[in-house]
C-alpha positions as a printed Julia matrix, in Angstrom:
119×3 Matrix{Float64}:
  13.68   -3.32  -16.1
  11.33   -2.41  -13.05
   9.12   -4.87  -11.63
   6.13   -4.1    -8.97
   4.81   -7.12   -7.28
   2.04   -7.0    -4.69
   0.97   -9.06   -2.17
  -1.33   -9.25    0.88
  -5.01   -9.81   -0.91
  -6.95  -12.72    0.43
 -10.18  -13.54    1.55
 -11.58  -11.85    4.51
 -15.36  -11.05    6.34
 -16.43   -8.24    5.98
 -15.32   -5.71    8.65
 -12.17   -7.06    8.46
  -8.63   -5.94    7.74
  -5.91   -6.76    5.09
  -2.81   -5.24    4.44
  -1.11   -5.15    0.67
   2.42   -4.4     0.06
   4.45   -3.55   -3.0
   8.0    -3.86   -3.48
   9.56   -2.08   -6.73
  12.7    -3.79   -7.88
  15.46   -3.3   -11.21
  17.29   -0.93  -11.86
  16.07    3.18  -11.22
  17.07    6.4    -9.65
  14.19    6.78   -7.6
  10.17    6.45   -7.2
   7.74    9.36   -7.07
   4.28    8.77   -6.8
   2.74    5.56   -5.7
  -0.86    4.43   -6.03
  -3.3     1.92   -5.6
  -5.77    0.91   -8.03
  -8.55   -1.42   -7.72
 -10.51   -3.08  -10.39
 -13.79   -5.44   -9.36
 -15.68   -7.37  -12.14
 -17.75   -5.86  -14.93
 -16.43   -2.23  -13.33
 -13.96    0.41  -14.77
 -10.29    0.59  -12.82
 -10.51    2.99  -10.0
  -7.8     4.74   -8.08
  -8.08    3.72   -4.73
  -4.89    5.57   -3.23
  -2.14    7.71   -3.75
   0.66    8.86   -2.19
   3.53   11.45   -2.98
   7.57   10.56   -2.33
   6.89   13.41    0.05
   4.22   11.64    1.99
   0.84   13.93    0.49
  -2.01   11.18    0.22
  -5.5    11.19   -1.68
  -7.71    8.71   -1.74
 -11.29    8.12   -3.36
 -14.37    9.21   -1.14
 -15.48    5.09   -1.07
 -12.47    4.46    1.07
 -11.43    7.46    3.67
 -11.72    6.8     6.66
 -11.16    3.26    6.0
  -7.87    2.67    4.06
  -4.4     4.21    4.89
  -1.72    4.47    2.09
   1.88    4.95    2.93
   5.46    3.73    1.7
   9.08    3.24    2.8
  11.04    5.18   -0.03
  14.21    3.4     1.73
  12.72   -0.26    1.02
  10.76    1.25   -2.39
   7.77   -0.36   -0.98
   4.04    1.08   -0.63
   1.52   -0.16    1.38
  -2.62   -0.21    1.63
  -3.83   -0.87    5.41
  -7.63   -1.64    4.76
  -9.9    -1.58    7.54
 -13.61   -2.32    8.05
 -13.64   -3.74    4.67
 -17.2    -4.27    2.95
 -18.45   -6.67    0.16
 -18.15   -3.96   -2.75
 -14.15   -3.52   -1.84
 -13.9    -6.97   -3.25
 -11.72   -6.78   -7.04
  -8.07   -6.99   -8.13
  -5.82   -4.47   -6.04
  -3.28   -3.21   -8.09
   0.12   -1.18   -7.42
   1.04    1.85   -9.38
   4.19    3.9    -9.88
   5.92    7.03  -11.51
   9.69    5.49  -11.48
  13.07    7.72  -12.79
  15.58    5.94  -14.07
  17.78    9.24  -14.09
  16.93   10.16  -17.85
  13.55    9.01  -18.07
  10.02    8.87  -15.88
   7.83    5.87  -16.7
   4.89    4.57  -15.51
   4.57    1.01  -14.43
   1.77   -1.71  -13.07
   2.28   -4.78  -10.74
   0.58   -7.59  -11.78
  -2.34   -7.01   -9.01
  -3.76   -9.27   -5.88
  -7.07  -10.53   -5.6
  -9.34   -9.03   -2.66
 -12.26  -10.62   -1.6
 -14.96   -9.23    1.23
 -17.17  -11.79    2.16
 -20.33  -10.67    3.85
């Protein structure tokens, strides 16, 4: 069993900063893709972030130039810097991942942590 638990959301003013981890734990061979989703109320989920085992990011045109994606394949951890945040970043962050157990490729979802821009 793989488990994905974030954490780093809070409240912050806007033009702030927050940082949000995710470790992956259990049992796998290894992690490929990693992303961040974000879902804020009475909206669809939206991917925020992603980033390649390799290190190749993309991210949605509402946050470059603003949030930085990157992980530590040796701790199986991602990470979302966020910088000058704004009122309409404000939802549930959520952490994504592509995870090989060896045989298979699955797809899981951490249980999310709640950002909230104040403005």
């Amino acid at each position: 069993q793989v488990q994905l638990v974030e954490s780093g959301g809070g409240l912050v003013q806007a033009g702030g900063s927050l940082r949000l981890s995710c470790v992956a734990s259990g049992r796998f061979f290894s992690i490929n893709n990693m992303a961040w989703y974000r879902q804020a109320p009475g909206k669809q989920r939206e991917l925020v972030a992603l980033i390649t085992r390799a290190g190749s990011t993309d991210y949605a045109d509402s946050v470059k130039g603003r949030f930085t994606i990157s992980r530590d394949n040796a701790k199986n951890t991602q990470y979302l810097r966020m910088n000058s945040l704004k009122p309409e970043d404000t939802a549930v962050y959520s952490c994504n991942a592509d995870v090989s157990t060896g045989s298979t490729l699955r797809n899981y979802w951490g249980q999310g942590t709640q950002v909230i821009v104040s403005s």
